[in-house]
XYZ file of C-alpha atoms in Angstrom:
292
model
C 1.524 1.899 12.362
C 0.766 4.619 9.206
C -1.038 2.459 6.413
C 1.178 4.176 3.836
C 4.673 4.180 2.867
C 7.189 1.627 4.122
C 6.706 -0.867 7.012
C 7.810 -3.502 9.512
C 6.298 -7.508 8.692
C 8.603 -10.458 11.098
C 8.714 -13.400 8.314
C 7.798 -16.896 9.766
C 9.112 -20.095 7.857
C 7.217 -22.821 8.414
C 6.621 -26.167 7.290
C 4.208 -27.096 4.528
C 3.729 -28.567 1.315
C 4.830 -24.935 -0.233
C 8.407 -24.747 -1.082
C 9.245 -22.248 1.149
C 6.812 -21.532 2.596
C 6.333 -18.312 5.139
C 3.958 -16.450 7.498
C 4.459 -12.447 7.472
C 3.222 -10.931 10.544
C 2.178 -7.718 11.142
C 1.627 -5.998 14.843
C 3.119 -7.329 18.355
C 4.595 -10.577 18.446
C 3.727 -11.057 21.653
C -0.051 -11.166 20.680
C -1.949 -14.159 21.545
C -4.438 -14.279 19.397
C -3.527 -14.166 15.470
C -5.806 -12.712 12.580
C -5.152 -14.583 9.727
C -5.724 -13.267 6.417
C -6.397 -15.629 2.999
C -6.822 -13.551 -0.227
C -8.034 -14.219 -3.793
C -6.941 -15.466 -7.106
C -3.652 -13.692 -7.862
C -3.379 -12.593 -4.358
C -0.608 -13.647 -2.276
C 0.889 -11.897 1.003
C 0.800 -7.738 1.130
C -1.546 -7.955 -1.832
C -4.784 -7.621 0.059
C -5.144 -3.813 0.269
C -7.798 -3.882 3.844
C -4.784 -5.737 5.665
C -2.664 -3.045 6.857
C -5.705 -0.358 8.001
C -7.211 -3.164 9.741
C -3.663 -4.454 11.840
C -3.611 -0.383 12.579
C -6.998 -0.450 13.957
C -6.558 -3.672 16.093
C -3.590 -2.856 17.244
C -4.717 0.960 18.816
C -7.850 -1.079 20.615
C -7.051 -2.004 24.319
C -9.504 -4.589 24.593
C -7.779 -7.172 21.826
C -4.998 -8.472 21.246
C -4.233 -9.722 18.228
C -1.368 -9.753 15.126
C -2.074 -10.242 11.686
C -0.509 -12.972 9.537
C -0.458 -13.529 6.005
C 1.118 -16.296 4.185
C 2.367 -17.485 1.123
C 0.457 -20.461 -0.538
C 0.590 -23.227 -3.818
C -2.096 -20.875 -4.872
C -0.791 -17.467 -4.378
C -0.753 -15.369 -6.786
C -0.766 -17.156 -10.115
C -1.044 -20.797 -8.396
C -4.396 -21.151 -8.157
C -4.879 -21.937 -11.337
C -3.295 -25.159 -11.448
C -3.889 -25.797 -7.170
C -7.750 -26.669 -5.739
C -8.961 -25.744 -2.436
C -8.221 -29.071 -0.940
C -4.432 -27.787 -1.268
C -5.658 -24.679 0.519
C -6.937 -26.035 3.298
C -4.178 -28.091 3.839
C -1.740 -24.884 3.398
C -3.612 -23.400 5.925
C -3.942 -26.059 8.838
C -0.197 -26.206 8.508
C -0.047 -23.057 9.545
C -2.684 -22.832 11.986
C -0.753 -25.488 13.541
C 2.631 -23.407 12.924
C 0.580 -20.654 15.241
C -0.592 -23.266 17.791
C 2.983 -24.089 18.312
C 3.658 -20.989 19.101
C 0.894 -20.664 21.661
C -1.629 -18.608 19.991
C -4.549 -19.155 22.134
C -7.595 -17.737 19.366
C -7.248 -18.365 15.767
C -9.406 -16.980 13.391
C -9.254 -16.929 9.461
C -10.149 -13.617 7.008
C -11.136 -14.669 3.570
C -10.943 -11.896 1.053
C -12.939 -13.046 -2.184
C -11.787 -16.897 -3.367
C -10.354 -16.980 -0.201
C -13.932 -17.194 1.653
C -14.584 -19.830 -0.428
C -11.409 -21.674 1.728
C -12.858 -20.470 4.781
C -16.395 -22.720 3.702
C -13.850 -26.232 2.763
C -11.973 -24.964 5.830
C -14.960 -25.846 7.942
C -15.247 -29.294 6.326
C -13.258 -31.013 9.332
C -14.445 -34.648 8.337
C -13.172 -34.091 4.924
C -9.881 -32.673 5.657
C -8.502 -33.877 8.958
C -7.484 -30.156 9.732
C -6.504 -27.759 12.630
C -9.187 -26.212 14.142
C -9.991 -22.302 14.460
C -11.933 -20.239 16.496
C -13.455 -18.705 13.990
C -13.850 -17.112 10.579
C -14.537 -13.496 8.735
C -15.557 -13.584 5.132
C -15.279 -10.140 2.816
C -16.441 -9.831 -0.167
C -17.875 -13.212 -0.566
C -19.068 -13.576 -4.431
C -19.985 -16.648 -6.480
C -17.450 -16.793 -9.644
C -19.464 -18.307 -11.408
C -22.336 -15.579 -11.737
C -18.997 -13.756 -11.891
C -18.966 -14.422 -15.652
C -21.521 -12.627 -16.526
C -19.125 -9.505 -16.566
C -16.002 -11.293 -18.225
C -17.044 -13.622 -20.266
C -19.996 -12.995 -23.399
C -20.358 -16.883 -23.458
C -18.440 -19.092 -21.108
C -20.473 -22.287 -22.083
C -17.702 -23.131 -24.930
C -15.071 -22.858 -22.318
C -16.957 -24.959 -20.004
C -18.085 -27.636 -22.562
C -14.048 -28.227 -23.363
C -13.107 -28.341 -19.965
C -15.370 -30.888 -19.182
C -14.415 -32.626 -22.149
C -10.856 -32.397 -20.779
C -11.529 -34.107 -17.653
C -13.459 -36.830 -19.055
C -10.249 -37.581 -20.895
C -7.684 -37.717 -18.007
C -6.257 -34.237 -19.036
C -8.130 -32.377 -15.585
C -4.327 -30.949 -15.068
C -3.740 -30.033 -18.086
C -3.685 -26.266 -18.995
C -6.928 -24.689 -20.795
C -6.111 -22.958 -24.244
C -5.187 -18.976 -22.930
C -7.710 -17.775 -25.835
C -10.677 -19.848 -23.988
C -10.385 -18.180 -20.641
C -11.223 -14.323 -20.056
C -8.105 -12.019 -20.096
C -8.701 -10.930 -16.240
C -7.821 -13.827 -14.969
C -3.996 -13.718 -16.081
C -3.171 -17.120 -15.125
C -2.535 -20.203 -17.083
C -5.492 -22.229 -16.021
C -5.951 -26.394 -15.747
C -9.804 -27.792 -16.513
C -10.453 -29.072 -13.282
C -9.836 -25.412 -11.615
C -11.843 -23.604 -14.828
C -14.685 -25.959 -14.280
C -14.502 -25.650 -10.357
C -15.210 -21.888 -10.301
C -16.889 -21.414 -13.169
C -19.540 -24.632 -13.172
C -22.489 -24.933 -11.636
C -21.987 -27.256 -8.505
C -17.938 -26.794 -8.748
C -16.011 -27.266 -6.030
C -15.641 -23.228 -5.483
C -19.388 -23.012 -5.898
C -20.441 -21.999 -2.620
C -22.233 -18.079 -2.790
C -24.660 -18.411 -6.047
C -27.986 -17.095 -5.563
C -29.379 -19.974 -7.277
C -28.038 -22.530 -4.991
C -31.107 -24.433 -3.324
C -31.982 -24.024 0.253
C -30.399 -27.592 0.953
C -27.177 -27.045 -0.262
C -27.264 -23.277 1.935
C -27.879 -25.213 5.146
C -25.857 -28.399 4.312
C -22.463 -25.766 3.617
C -23.284 -23.133 6.330
C -24.270 -26.095 8.739
C -20.852 -27.150 9.034
C -19.712 -23.930 10.702
C -19.708 -24.729 14.987
C -17.822 -21.082 15.257
C -18.986 -17.472 15.248
C -18.396 -16.297 11.650
C -18.481 -12.493 10.274
C -19.877 -12.475 6.486
C -19.320 -8.946 5.018
C -20.455 -8.254 1.475
C -19.142 -5.181 -0.061
C -21.560 -2.466 -1.081
C -21.101 -1.834 -4.186
C -18.531 -4.803 -5.578
C -17.472 -4.910 -9.463
C -17.436 -8.076 -9.400
C -21.183 -8.548 -8.204
C -23.691 -8.411 -11.204
C -26.623 -6.391 -10.789
C -28.941 -9.054 -10.988
C -27.699 -10.416 -7.333
C -29.410 -9.280 -4.252
C -26.037 -9.507 -1.949
C -28.536 -8.437 1.189
C -30.674 -10.773 0.454
C -28.101 -13.400 0.492
C -26.171 -11.810 3.560
C -29.429 -12.314 5.205
C -30.086 -16.091 4.032
C -26.717 -17.150 5.268
C -27.528 -15.297 8.529
C -30.642 -17.715 8.952
C -28.486 -20.841 7.630
C -26.563 -21.196 10.528
C -27.179 -19.672 14.059
C -23.155 -19.158 14.067
C -23.382 -16.355 11.503
C -23.059 -13.301 13.463
C -26.155 -10.758 13.537
C -23.276 -8.072 12.650
C -23.340 -9.482 9.309
C -24.061 -7.376 6.203
C -22.751 -5.054 3.532
C -19.644 -2.509 3.900
C -21.130 0.251 2.458
C -19.462 2.289 -0.192
C -16.929 -0.482 -0.518
C -15.856 -2.236 -3.562
C -14.523 -5.865 -3.808
C -11.356 -5.366 -2.197
C -12.398 -2.649 0.046
C -9.799 0.244 -1.129
C -11.970 2.978 -0.345
C -10.628 4.656 3.128
C -13.882 5.375 4.740
C -15.185 1.311 3.559
C -11.573 0.242 5.106
C -12.143 2.375 8.762
C -15.606 1.027 8.955
C -14.780 -2.656 8.312
C -11.962 -2.471 10.289
C -14.364 -1.043 13.404
C -16.853 -3.721 12.683
C -14.155 -6.707 12.766
C -13.104 -4.981 16.059
C -16.954 -5.322 17.393
C -16.753 -9.430 15.918
C -13.394 -10.673 17.695
C -14.244 -9.278 20.757
C -17.295 -12.056 20.622
C -14.856 -14.893 19.839
C -14.314 -16.402 22.701
């Protein structure tokens, strides 16, 4: 399988709250197991660069039997600004249910960027009643709240406006464009901006200033193996943030965090460097062999 040029996917229509929802499979349709990729803000099927190199490497490993799936959610592309993590969990769960109907034996979720928040939220089975999975991979798990340091000179006025709108019953109303960072490139509701940007927001899973009790509560929900991979040269991480320390903190917080976790050498946020993609693919394959 080439990692450049045209390529073939198998389209899987399935039932969910997303209109016309479909999954897209890369690799052998006879595979017994599924690796489901969940992208970040503005991502959707076929936008995460690591997917094709990963599919190639996994497909060439005779000791693995996985195909890779991407799928469309309500929050895909610019829909994230009007959605939330609970919707994502429901959409992911609907796809997992579909894959179980295809008799997939092991299903592993791989979150990229904000997809990592989806994975964290997905572990709250008691809250959501969602379909269980067999493992997780978190790549590029960064704090959107900390990233604001890099993309907004002063987020406080925007946070104050979002709080005011929510208090007035306008949580689902859109924030004014001039109160949002241009890089997000989408209409964003007052609720979703607060969720991403405020301390204790629903998306606030990875900030360094979270106390130990909160970190242990979040990571204590895992009951299946999880591989946590930070990008070594992540452009969305402020210099004051020690990613290596964060990774070690997560490993200490749960026995289910794999000792294979760590930093991807030379990788930017989306792992676009060929050497980093190959390194990451090898590490993922090694981890998948530990998922029972």
